[in-house]
Short mmCIF file of C-alpha atoms in Angstrom, two decimals:
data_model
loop_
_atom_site.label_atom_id
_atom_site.label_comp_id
_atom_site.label_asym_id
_atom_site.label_seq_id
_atom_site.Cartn_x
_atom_site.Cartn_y
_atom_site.Cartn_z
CA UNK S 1 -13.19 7.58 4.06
CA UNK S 2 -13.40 3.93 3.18
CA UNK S 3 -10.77 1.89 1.06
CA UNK S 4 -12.14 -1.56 -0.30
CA UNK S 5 -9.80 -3.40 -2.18
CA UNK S 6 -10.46 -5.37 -4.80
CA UNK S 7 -8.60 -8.37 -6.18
CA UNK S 8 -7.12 -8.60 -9.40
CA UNK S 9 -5.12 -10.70 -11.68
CA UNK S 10 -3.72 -13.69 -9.56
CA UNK S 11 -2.73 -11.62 -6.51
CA UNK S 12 -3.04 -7.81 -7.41
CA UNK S 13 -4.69 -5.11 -5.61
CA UNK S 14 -6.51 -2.76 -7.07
CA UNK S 15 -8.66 0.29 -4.39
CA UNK S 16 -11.84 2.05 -4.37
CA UNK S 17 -10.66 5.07 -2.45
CA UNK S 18 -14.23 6.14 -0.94
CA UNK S 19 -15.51 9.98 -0.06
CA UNK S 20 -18.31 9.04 2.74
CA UNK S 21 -20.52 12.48 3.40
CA UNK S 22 -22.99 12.21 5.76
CA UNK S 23 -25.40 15.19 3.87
CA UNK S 24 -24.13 14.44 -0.28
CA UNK S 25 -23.40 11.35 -2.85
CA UNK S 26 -20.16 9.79 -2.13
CA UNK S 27 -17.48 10.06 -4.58
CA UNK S 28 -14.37 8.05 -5.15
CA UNK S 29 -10.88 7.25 -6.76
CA UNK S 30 -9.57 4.07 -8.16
CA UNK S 31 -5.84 3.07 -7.08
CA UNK S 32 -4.03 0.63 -9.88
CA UNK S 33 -6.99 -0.23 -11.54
CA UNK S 34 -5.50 -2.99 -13.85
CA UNK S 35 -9.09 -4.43 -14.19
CA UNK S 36 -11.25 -1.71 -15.26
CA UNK S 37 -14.62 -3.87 -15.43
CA UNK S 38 -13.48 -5.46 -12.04
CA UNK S 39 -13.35 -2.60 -10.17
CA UNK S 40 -16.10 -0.47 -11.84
CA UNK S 41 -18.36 -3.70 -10.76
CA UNK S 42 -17.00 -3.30 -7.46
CA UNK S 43 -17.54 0.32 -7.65
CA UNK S 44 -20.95 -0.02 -8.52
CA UNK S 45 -21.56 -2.93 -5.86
CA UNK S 46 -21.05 0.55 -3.42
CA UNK S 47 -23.52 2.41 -4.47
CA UNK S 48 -21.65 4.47 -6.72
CA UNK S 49 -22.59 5.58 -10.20
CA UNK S 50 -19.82 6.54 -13.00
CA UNK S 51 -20.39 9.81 -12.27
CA UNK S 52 -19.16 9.31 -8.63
CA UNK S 53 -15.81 8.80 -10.24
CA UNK S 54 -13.59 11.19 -9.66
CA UNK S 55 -10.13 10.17 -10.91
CA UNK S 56 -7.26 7.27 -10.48
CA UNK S 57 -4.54 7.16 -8.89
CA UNK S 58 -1.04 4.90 -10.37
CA UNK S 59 1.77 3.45 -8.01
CA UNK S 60 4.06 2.71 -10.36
CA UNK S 61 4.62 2.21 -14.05
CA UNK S 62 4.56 -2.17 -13.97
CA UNK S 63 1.46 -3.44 -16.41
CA UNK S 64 -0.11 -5.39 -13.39
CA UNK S 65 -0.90 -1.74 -11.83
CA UNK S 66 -0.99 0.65 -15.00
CA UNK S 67 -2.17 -1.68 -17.46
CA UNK S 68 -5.82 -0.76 -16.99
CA UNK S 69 -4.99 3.38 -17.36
CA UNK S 70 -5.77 3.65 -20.92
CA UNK S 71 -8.81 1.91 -19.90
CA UNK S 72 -9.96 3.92 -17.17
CA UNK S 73 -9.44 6.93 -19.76
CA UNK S 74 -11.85 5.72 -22.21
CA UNK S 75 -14.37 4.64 -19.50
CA UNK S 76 -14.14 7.59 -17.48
CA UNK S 77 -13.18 10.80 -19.82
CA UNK S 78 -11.81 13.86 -18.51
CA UNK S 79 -11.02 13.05 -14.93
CA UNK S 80 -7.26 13.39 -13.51
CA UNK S 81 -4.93 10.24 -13.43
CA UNK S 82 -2.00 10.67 -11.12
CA UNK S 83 0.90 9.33 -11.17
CA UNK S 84 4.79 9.23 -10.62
CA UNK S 85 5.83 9.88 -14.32
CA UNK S 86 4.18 10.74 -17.60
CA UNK S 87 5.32 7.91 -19.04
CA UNK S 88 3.19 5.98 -17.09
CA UNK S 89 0.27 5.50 -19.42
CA UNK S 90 -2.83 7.97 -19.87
CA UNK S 91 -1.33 9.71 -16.53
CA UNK S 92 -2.47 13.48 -16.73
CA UNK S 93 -1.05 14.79 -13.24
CA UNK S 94 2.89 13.92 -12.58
CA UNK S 95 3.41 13.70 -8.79
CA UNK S 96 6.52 14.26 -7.40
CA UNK S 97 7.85 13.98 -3.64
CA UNK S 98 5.74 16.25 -1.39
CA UNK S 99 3.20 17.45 -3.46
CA UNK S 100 -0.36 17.38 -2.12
CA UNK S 101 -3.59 17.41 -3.26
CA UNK S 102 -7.26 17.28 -1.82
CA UNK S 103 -10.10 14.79 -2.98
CA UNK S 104 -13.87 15.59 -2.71
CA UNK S 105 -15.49 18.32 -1.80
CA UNK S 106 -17.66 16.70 1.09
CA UNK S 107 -15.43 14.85 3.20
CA UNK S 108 -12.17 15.99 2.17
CA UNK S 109 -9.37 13.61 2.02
CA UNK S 110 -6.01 15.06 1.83
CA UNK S 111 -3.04 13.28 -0.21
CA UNK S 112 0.51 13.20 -0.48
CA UNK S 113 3.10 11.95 -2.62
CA UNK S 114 5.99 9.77 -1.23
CA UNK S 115 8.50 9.21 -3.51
CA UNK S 116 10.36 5.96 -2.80
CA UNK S 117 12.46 4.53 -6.60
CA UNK S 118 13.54 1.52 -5.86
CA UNK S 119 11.27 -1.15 -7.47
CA UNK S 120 10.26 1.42 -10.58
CA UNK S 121 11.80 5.21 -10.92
CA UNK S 122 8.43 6.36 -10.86
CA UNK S 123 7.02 4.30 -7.84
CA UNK S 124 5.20 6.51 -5.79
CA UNK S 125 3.42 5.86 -1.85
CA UNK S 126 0.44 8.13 -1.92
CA UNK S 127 -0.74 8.99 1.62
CA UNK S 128 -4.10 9.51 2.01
CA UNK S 129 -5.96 10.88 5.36
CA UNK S 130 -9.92 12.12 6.25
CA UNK S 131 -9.51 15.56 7.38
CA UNK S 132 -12.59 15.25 9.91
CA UNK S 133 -11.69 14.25 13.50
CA UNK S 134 -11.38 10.08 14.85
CA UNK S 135 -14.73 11.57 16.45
CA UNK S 136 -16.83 12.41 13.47
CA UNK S 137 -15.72 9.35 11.96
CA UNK S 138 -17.08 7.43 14.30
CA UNK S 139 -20.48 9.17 13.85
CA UNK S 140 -20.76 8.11 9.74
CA UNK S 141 -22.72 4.97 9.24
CA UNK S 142 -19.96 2.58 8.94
CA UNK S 143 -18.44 3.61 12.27
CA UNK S 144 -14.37 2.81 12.71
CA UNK S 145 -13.98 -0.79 12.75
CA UNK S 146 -11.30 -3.31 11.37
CA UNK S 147 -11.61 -4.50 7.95
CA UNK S 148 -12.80 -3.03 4.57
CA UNK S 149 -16.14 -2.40 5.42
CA UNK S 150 -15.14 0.86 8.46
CA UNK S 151 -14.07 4.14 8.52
CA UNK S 152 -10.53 5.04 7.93
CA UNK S 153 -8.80 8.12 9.12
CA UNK S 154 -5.32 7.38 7.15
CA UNK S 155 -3.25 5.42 5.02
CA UNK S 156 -1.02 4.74 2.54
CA UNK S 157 -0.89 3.15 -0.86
CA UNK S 158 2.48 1.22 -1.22
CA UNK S 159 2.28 -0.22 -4.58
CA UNK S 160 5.30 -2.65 -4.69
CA UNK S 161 7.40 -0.97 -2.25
CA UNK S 162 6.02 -2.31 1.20
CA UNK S 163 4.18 -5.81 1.04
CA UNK S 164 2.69 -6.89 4.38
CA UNK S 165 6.21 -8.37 6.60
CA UNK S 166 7.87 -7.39 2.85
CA UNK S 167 8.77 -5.48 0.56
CA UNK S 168 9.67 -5.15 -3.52
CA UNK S 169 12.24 -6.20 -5.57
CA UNK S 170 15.47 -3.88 -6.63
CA UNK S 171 14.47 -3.60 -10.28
CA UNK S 172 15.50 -0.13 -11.18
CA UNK S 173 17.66 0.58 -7.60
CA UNK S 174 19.44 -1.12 -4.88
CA UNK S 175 19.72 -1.82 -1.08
CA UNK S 176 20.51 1.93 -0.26
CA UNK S 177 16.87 2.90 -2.65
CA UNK S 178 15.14 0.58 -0.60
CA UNK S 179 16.24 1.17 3.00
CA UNK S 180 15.72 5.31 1.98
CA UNK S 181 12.02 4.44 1.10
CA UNK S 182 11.36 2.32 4.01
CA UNK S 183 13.30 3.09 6.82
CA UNK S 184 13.53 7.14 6.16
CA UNK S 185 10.63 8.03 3.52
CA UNK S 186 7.81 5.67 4.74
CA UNK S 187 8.80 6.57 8.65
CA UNK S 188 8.23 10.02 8.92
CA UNK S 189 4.48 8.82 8.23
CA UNK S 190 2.33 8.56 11.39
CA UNK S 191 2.77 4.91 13.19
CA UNK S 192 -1.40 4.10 12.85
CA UNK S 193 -0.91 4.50 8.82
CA UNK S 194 -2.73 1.82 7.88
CA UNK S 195 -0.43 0.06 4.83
CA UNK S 196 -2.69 -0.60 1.42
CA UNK S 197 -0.01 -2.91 -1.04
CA UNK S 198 0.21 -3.69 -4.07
CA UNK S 199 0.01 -7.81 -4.11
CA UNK S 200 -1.11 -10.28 -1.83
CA UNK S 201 2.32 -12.04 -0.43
CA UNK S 202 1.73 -12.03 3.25
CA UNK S 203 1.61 -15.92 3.89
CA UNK S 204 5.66 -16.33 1.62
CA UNK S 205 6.88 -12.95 3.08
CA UNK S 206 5.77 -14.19 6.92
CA UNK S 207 6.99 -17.96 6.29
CA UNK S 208 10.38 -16.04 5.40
CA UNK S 209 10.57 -13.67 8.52
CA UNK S 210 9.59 -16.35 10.48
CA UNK S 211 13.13 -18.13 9.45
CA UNK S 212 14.59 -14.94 10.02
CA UNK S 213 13.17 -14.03 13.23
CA UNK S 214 11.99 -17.13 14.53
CA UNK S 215 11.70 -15.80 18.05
CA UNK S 216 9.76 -12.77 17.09
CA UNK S 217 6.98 -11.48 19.04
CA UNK S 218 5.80 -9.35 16.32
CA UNK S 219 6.45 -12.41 13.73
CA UNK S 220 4.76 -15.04 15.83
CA UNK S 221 1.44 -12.71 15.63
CA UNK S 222 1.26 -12.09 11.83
CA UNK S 223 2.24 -16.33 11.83
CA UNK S 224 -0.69 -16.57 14.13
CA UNK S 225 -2.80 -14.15 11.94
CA UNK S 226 -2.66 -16.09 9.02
CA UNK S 227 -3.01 -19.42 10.82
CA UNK S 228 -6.52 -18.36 11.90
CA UNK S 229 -7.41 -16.48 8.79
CA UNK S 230 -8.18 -13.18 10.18
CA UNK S 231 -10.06 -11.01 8.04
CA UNK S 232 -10.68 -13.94 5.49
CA UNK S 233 -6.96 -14.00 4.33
CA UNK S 234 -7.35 -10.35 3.18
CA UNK S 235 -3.49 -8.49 4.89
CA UNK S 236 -4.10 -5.18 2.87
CA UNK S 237 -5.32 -2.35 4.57
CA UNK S 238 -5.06 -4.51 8.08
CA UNK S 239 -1.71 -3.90 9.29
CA UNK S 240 0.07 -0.42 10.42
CA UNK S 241 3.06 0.88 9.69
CA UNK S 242 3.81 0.31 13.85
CA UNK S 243 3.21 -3.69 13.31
CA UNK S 244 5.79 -3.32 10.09
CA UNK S 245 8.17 -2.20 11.98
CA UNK S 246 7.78 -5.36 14.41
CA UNK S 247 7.20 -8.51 11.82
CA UNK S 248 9.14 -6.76 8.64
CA UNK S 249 12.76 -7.46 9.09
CA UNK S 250 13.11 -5.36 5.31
CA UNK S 251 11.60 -2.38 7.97
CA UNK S 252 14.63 -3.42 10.81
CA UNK S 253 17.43 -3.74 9.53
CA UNK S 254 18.97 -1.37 11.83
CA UNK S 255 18.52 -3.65 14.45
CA UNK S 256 21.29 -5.75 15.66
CA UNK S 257 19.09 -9.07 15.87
CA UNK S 258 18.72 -8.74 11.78
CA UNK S 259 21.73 -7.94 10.83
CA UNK S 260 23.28 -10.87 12.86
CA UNK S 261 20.07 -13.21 11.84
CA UNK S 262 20.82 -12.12 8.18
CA UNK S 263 25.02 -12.46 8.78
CA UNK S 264 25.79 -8.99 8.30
CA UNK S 265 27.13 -5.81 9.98
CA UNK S 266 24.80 -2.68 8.91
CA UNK S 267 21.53 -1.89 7.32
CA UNK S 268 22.81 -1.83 3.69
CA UNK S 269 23.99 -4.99 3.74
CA UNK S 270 21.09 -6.14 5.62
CA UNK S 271 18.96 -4.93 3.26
CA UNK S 272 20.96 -6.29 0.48
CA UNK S 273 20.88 -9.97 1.87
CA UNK S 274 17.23 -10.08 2.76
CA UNK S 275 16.52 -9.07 -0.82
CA UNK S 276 18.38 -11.94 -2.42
CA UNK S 277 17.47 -14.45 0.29
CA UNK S 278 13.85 -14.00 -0.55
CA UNK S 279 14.46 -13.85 -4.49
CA UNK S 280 16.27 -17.18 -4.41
CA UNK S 281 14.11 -18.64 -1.65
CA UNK S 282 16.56 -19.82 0.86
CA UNK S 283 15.03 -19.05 4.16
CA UNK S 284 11.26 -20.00 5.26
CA UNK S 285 8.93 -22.49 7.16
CA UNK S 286 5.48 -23.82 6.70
CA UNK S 287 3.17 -21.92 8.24
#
Protein backbone atom coordinates (compact mmCIF):
# COMPACT_ATOMS: atom_id res chain seq x y z
CA UNK A 1 0.00 0.00 0.00
CA UNK A 2 1.04 3.59 -0.31
CA UNK A 3 -0.20 6.59 1.95
CA UNK A 4 0.50 10.16 0.41
CA UNK A 5 -0.58 12.84 2.43
CA UNK A 6 -1.78 15.77 1.37
CA UNK A 7 -1.80 19.19 3.00
CA UNK A 8 -4.69 21.03 3.92
CA UNK A 9 -5.94 24.10 5.55
CA UNK A 10 -2.88 25.80 7.31
CA UNK A 11 -1.41 22.60 8.77
CA UNK A 12 -3.98 19.68 8.27
CA UNK A 13 -3.48 16.33 6.91
CA UNK A 14 -5.61 14.85 4.85
CA UNK A 15 -4.44 10.74 3.14
CA UNK A 16 -4.80 8.98 -0.01
CA UNK A 17 -4.79 5.50 1.44
CA UNK A 18 -3.46 3.58 -1.84
CA UNK A 19 -4.37 -0.29 -3.01
CA UNK A 20 -1.07 -1.00 -5.29
CA UNK A 21 -1.84 -4.49 -7.39
CA UNK A 22 0.70 -5.56 -9.44
CA UNK A 23 -2.01 -7.44 -12.16
CA UNK A 24 -5.42 -4.70 -11.59
CA UNK A 25 -6.24 -0.71 -11.27
CA UNK A 26 -5.36 0.54 -7.93
CA UNK A 27 -8.00 1.66 -5.70
CA UNK A 28 -7.99 3.92 -2.71
CA UNK A 29 -9.52 5.63 0.47
CA UNK A 30 -9.39 9.18 1.57
CA UNK A 31 -8.54 9.81 5.44
CA UNK A 32 -10.04 13.41 6.78
CA UNK A 33 -10.60 14.75 3.60
CA UNK A 34 -11.49 18.37 4.73
CA UNK A 35 -10.54 19.54 1.14
CA UNK A 36 -12.46 17.52 -1.20
CA UNK A 37 -11.04 19.25 -4.52
CA UNK A 38 -7.53 19.10 -2.82
CA UNK A 39 -7.32 15.71 -2.41
CA UNK A 40 -9.37 14.45 -5.43
CA UNK A 41 -6.54 16.60 -7.44
CA UNK A 42 -4.09 14.76 -5.55
CA UNK A 43 -5.93 11.66 -6.16
CA UNK A 44 -6.00 12.13 -9.66
CA UNK A 45 -2.21 13.36 -9.78
CA UNK A 46 -1.86 9.17 -8.91
CA UNK A 47 -3.29 7.88 -11.55
CA UNK A 48 -6.51 7.29 -10.10
CA UNK A 49 -9.90 7.91 -11.62
CA UNK A 50 -13.20 8.61 -9.37
CA UNK A 51 -14.07 5.36 -9.84
CA UNK A 52 -10.88 4.14 -8.02
CA UNK A 53 -12.52 5.60 -4.98
CA UNK A 54 -13.52 3.38 -2.72
CA UNK A 55 -14.63 5.12 0.50
CA UNK A 56 -13.29 7.65 3.42
CA UNK A 57 -12.27 7.18 6.37
CA UNK A 58 -12.98 10.11 9.61
CA UNK A 59 -10.67 10.45 12.78
CA UNK A 60 -12.68 12.38 14.66
CA UNK A 61 -15.71 14.63 14.60
CA UNK A 62 -13.50 18.42 14.61
CA UNK A 63 -14.53 20.48 11.16
CA UNK A 64 -10.74 20.62 10.14
CA UNK A 65 -11.05 16.64 9.58
CA UNK A 66 -14.92 16.06 8.94
CA UNK A 67 -15.74 19.18 7.39
CA UNK A 68 -15.22 17.90 3.86
CA UNK A 69 -17.67 14.51 4.57
CA UNK A 70 -20.75 15.93 3.20
CA UNK A 71 -18.58 16.75 0.39
CA UNK A 72 -17.02 13.60 -0.31
CA UNK A 73 -20.78 12.24 -0.26
CA UNK A 74 -21.95 14.30 -3.03
CA UNK A 75 -18.71 13.77 -5.06
CA UNK A 76 -18.43 10.24 -4.52
CA UNK A 77 -22.14 8.61 -4.01
CA UNK A 78 -22.71 5.41 -2.47
CA UNK A 79 -19.35 4.46 -1.08
CA UNK A 80 -18.86 3.75 2.85
CA UNK A 81 -17.61 6.63 5.20
CA UNK A 82 -16.28 5.36 8.47
CA UNK A 83 -16.11 6.76 11.33
CA UNK A 84 -16.18 6.86 15.26
CA UNK A 85 -19.83 8.13 15.66
CA UNK A 86 -22.82 8.84 13.48
CA UNK A 87 -22.88 12.08 14.40
CA UNK A 88 -19.94 12.68 12.65
CA UNK A 89 -21.27 14.02 9.38
CA UNK A 90 -22.38 11.85 6.23
CA UNK A 91 -20.58 8.84 8.24
CA UNK A 92 -22.40 5.55 7.04
CA UNK A 93 -20.24 2.83 9.00
CA UNK A 94 -19.85 3.56 13.01
CA UNK A 95 -16.55 1.97 14.16
CA UNK A 96 -16.09 1.03 17.45
CA UNK A 97 -12.91 -0.43 19.38
CA UNK A 98 -11.76 -3.64 17.65
CA UNK A 99 -13.74 -3.88 14.79
CA UNK A 100 -12.02 -4.71 11.51
CA UNK A 101 -12.53 -4.41 8.13
CA UNK A 102 -10.66 -5.25 4.75
CA UNK A 103 -10.03 -2.72 1.79
CA UNK A 104 -9.61 -3.82 -1.89
CA UNK A 105 -9.90 -6.76 -3.37
CA UNK A 106 -6.30 -6.88 -5.01
CA UNK A 107 -3.93 -6.11 -2.44
CA UNK A 108 -5.85 -6.38 0.59
CA UNK A 109 -5.26 -4.03 3.36
CA UNK A 110 -6.63 -4.96 6.62
CA UNK A 111 -7.97 -2.22 9.23
CA UNK A 112 -8.70 -1.78 12.68
CA UNK A 113 -10.34 0.52 14.89
CA UNK A 114 -8.52 1.98 18.00
CA UNK A 115 -10.60 3.73 20.10
CA UNK A 116 -8.70 6.36 22.10
CA UNK A 117 -11.59 9.59 23.55
CA UNK A 118 -9.66 11.94 24.77
CA UNK A 119 -9.41 14.89 22.30
CA UNK A 120 -13.18 14.06 20.75
CA UNK A 121 -15.55 11.01 22.17
CA UNK A 122 -15.54 9.74 18.85
CA UNK A 123 -11.73 9.99 17.98
CA UNK A 124 -10.76 6.96 16.50
CA UNK A 125 -6.78 5.51 15.41
CA UNK A 126 -7.49 3.35 12.43
CA UNK A 127 -4.68 0.82 11.85
CA UNK A 128 -4.08 -0.07 8.60
CA UNK A 129 -1.58 -3.00 7.30
CA UNK A 130 -0.81 -4.79 3.53
CA UNK A 131 -1.57 -8.31 4.09
CA UNK A 132 1.23 -9.47 1.47
CA UNK A 133 4.68 -10.25 2.97
CA UNK A 134 7.81 -7.22 3.55
CA UNK A 135 8.98 -9.54 0.49
CA UNK A 136 6.32 -8.99 -2.08
CA UNK A 137 6.33 -5.51 -1.21
CA UNK A 138 9.48 -5.04 -2.13
CA UNK A 139 8.76 -6.60 -5.58
CA UNK A 140 5.78 -3.72 -6.53
CA UNK A 141 7.17 -0.88 -8.51
CA UNK A 142 7.65 1.56 -5.81
CA UNK A 143 9.79 -0.83 -3.76
CA UNK A 144 9.94 -0.05 0.33
CA UNK A 145 11.65 3.11 0.76
CA UNK A 146 11.28 6.16 3.20
CA UNK A 147 8.96 8.82 2.35
CA UNK A 148 5.52 9.07 0.59
CA UNK A 149 6.45 7.87 -2.57
CA UNK A 150 7.33 3.64 -1.12
CA UNK A 151 5.64 0.81 -0.09
CA UNK A 152 4.16 0.56 3.29
CA UNK A 153 3.43 -2.59 5.16
CA UNK A 154 1.56 -0.75 8.27
CA UNK A 155 0.36 2.13 9.99
CA UNK A 156 -1.78 4.07 11.78
CA UNK A 157 -3.96 7.10 11.36
CA UNK A 158 -3.85 9.20 14.64
CA UNK A 159 -6.02 12.06 13.91
CA UNK A 160 -5.39 14.45 16.89
CA UNK A 161 -4.42 11.95 19.35
CA UNK A 162 -0.58 11.37 18.57
CA UNK A 163 1.25 14.39 16.78
CA UNK A 164 4.88 13.63 15.88
CA UNK A 165 6.97 14.11 19.73
CA UNK A 166 3.02 15.16 20.74
CA UNK A 167 -0.02 14.65 21.21
CA UNK A 168 -3.83 16.39 21.43
CA UNK A 169 -5.47 18.47 23.63
CA UNK A 170 -8.01 17.17 26.60
CA UNK A 171 -11.14 18.60 25.01
CA UNK A 172 -13.74 16.07 25.83
CA UNK A 173 -11.33 13.88 28.56
CA UNK A 174 -8.43 14.20 30.78
CA UNK A 175 -4.86 13.01 31.69
CA UNK A 176 -6.09 9.39 32.58
CA UNK A 177 -8.07 9.43 28.58
CA UNK A 178 -4.91 10.36 27.24
CA UNK A 179 -2.26 8.20 28.92
CA UNK A 180 -5.07 5.02 28.19
CA UNK A 181 -4.84 5.94 24.40
CA UNK A 182 -1.21 6.36 24.26
CA UNK A 183 0.54 4.47 26.63
CA UNK A 184 -2.02 1.26 26.70
CA UNK A 185 -4.29 1.55 23.39
CA UNK A 186 -1.67 2.83 20.84
CA UNK A 187 1.11 0.24 22.45
CA UNK A 188 -0.24 -2.95 21.89
CA UNK A 189 0.32 -1.83 18.10
CA UNK A 190 3.49 -3.27 16.51
CA UNK A 191 6.74 -0.91 17.28
CA UNK A 192 7.48 -0.34 13.12
CA UNK A 193 3.73 1.29 12.94
CA UNK A 194 4.49 3.95 11.02
CA UNK A 195 2.37 7.12 12.79
CA UNK A 196 0.10 9.16 10.00
CA UNK A 197 -1.32 12.55 12.27
CA UNK A 198 -3.59 14.70 11.99
CA UNK A 199 -1.59 18.31 11.83
CA UNK A 200 1.74 19.30 11.13
CA UNK A 201 3.28 20.42 14.77
CA UNK A 202 6.53 18.60 14.80
CA UNK A 203 8.99 21.68 14.83
CA UNK A 204 6.62 23.42 18.45
CA UNK A 205 6.06 19.85 19.86
CA UNK A 206 10.13 19.01 19.42
CA UNK A 207 11.23 22.70 20.56
CA UNK A 208 9.03 21.69 23.73
CA UNK A 209 10.53 18.14 24.41
CA UNK A 210 13.66 19.47 23.80
CA UNK A 211 13.10 21.77 27.14
CA UNK A 212 11.84 18.81 28.63
CA UNK A 213 14.37 16.38 27.77
CA UNK A 214 17.18 18.39 26.85
CA UNK A 215 19.61 15.51 27.14
CA UNK A 216 17.61 13.18 25.03
CA UNK A 217 19.08 10.93 22.60
CA UNK A 218 15.89 10.28 20.95
CA UNK A 219 15.04 14.24 21.20
CA UNK A 220 18.37 15.42 19.91
CA UNK A 221 17.58 13.25 16.58
CA UNK A 222 14.02 14.51 15.77
CA UNK A 223 15.93 18.29 16.78
CA UNK A 224 18.47 17.19 14.27
CA UNK A 225 15.73 15.97 11.81
CA UNK A 226 14.14 19.08 11.48
CA UNK A 227 17.35 21.11 11.47
CA UNK A 228 18.30 19.42 8.18
CA UNK A 229 14.84 19.20 6.76
CA UNK A 230 14.57 15.59 6.19
CA UNK A 231 11.95 14.58 3.96
CA UNK A 232 11.27 18.32 2.96
CA UNK A 233 9.73 19.19 6.44
CA UNK A 234 7.03 16.52 5.82
CA UNK A 235 7.03 14.35 9.89
CA UNK A 236 3.77 12.38 8.91
CA UNK A 237 4.05 9.00 7.95
CA UNK A 238 8.09 9.23 8.82
CA UNK A 239 8.32 8.35 12.32
CA UNK A 240 7.34 4.89 14.23
CA UNK A 241 5.63 4.31 17.03
CA UNK A 242 9.38 2.88 18.48
CA UNK A 243 10.94 6.59 17.83
CA UNK A 244 7.61 7.99 19.84
CA UNK A 245 8.33 6.27 22.48
CA UNK A 246 12.01 7.85 22.54
CA UNK A 247 11.39 11.80 21.57
CA UNK A 248 7.51 11.93 22.94
CA UNK A 249 7.69 12.59 26.59
CA UNK A 250 3.36 12.58 26.29
CA UNK A 251 4.44 8.59 25.21
CA UNK A 252 6.94 8.36 28.67
CA UNK A 253 5.56 9.44 31.22
CA UNK A 254 6.17 6.38 33.10
CA UNK A 255 9.60 7.09 33.13
CA UNK A 256 11.23 8.55 36.07
CA UNK A 257 13.36 11.19 33.98
CA UNK A 258 9.73 12.84 32.94
CA UNK A 259 8.07 12.80 35.73
CA UNK A 260 10.99 14.51 37.63
CA UNK A 261 11.73 16.81 34.32
CA UNK A 262 7.94 17.66 34.45
CA UNK A 263 7.99 17.98 38.69
CA UNK A 264 5.78 15.22 39.33
CA UNK A 265 5.48 11.73 40.89
CA UNK A 266 3.40 9.34 38.38
CA UNK A 267 2.14 9.18 34.88
CA UNK A 268 -1.21 10.96 35.54
CA UNK A 269 0.19 13.77 36.75
CA UNK A 270 2.80 13.68 34.21
CA UNK A 271 0.50 13.60 31.71
CA UNK A 272 -1.54 16.26 33.23
CA UNK A 273 1.45 18.81 33.42
CA UNK A 274 2.82 18.23 29.98
CA UNK A 275 -0.64 19.00 28.67
CA UNK A 276 -0.91 22.41 30.27
CA UNK A 277 2.77 23.25 29.85
CA UNK A 278 2.38 23.00 26.14
CA UNK A 279 -1.18 24.80 26.08
CA UNK A 280 0.23 27.80 27.92
CA UNK A 281 3.64 27.60 26.27
CA UNK A 282 6.00 27.61 29.11
CA UNK A 283 8.71 25.25 28.15
CA UNK A 284 10.68 25.28 24.62
CA UNK A 285 13.87 26.39 22.67
CA UNK A 286 14.65 27.53 19.21
CA UNK A 287 15.40 24.97 17.16
Amino acid sequence: MRVVPVPVRQDNYAYILMSTPLTSRPKAVFVDPYDVPAVRQAAQKLGLDDADIVGSITTHGHYDHAGGNDAFAKAYPNRPVWGGSADIPSVTQVVRHGDEFVLFDDARVKVKGYATPCHTRDSICFYVEDERSIEELAKTPNGLQEGEKGEKKRGVFTGDTLFISGCGRFFEGDAKDMHHALNVVLRELPPDTLVYCGHEYTASNAAFSAAVLPNNPGVERLVSDLRAGRNGGVTTGIYTLHEERLHNPFMMVEETDVQHAIGRRDAIQAMQELREAKNQGRLRITI
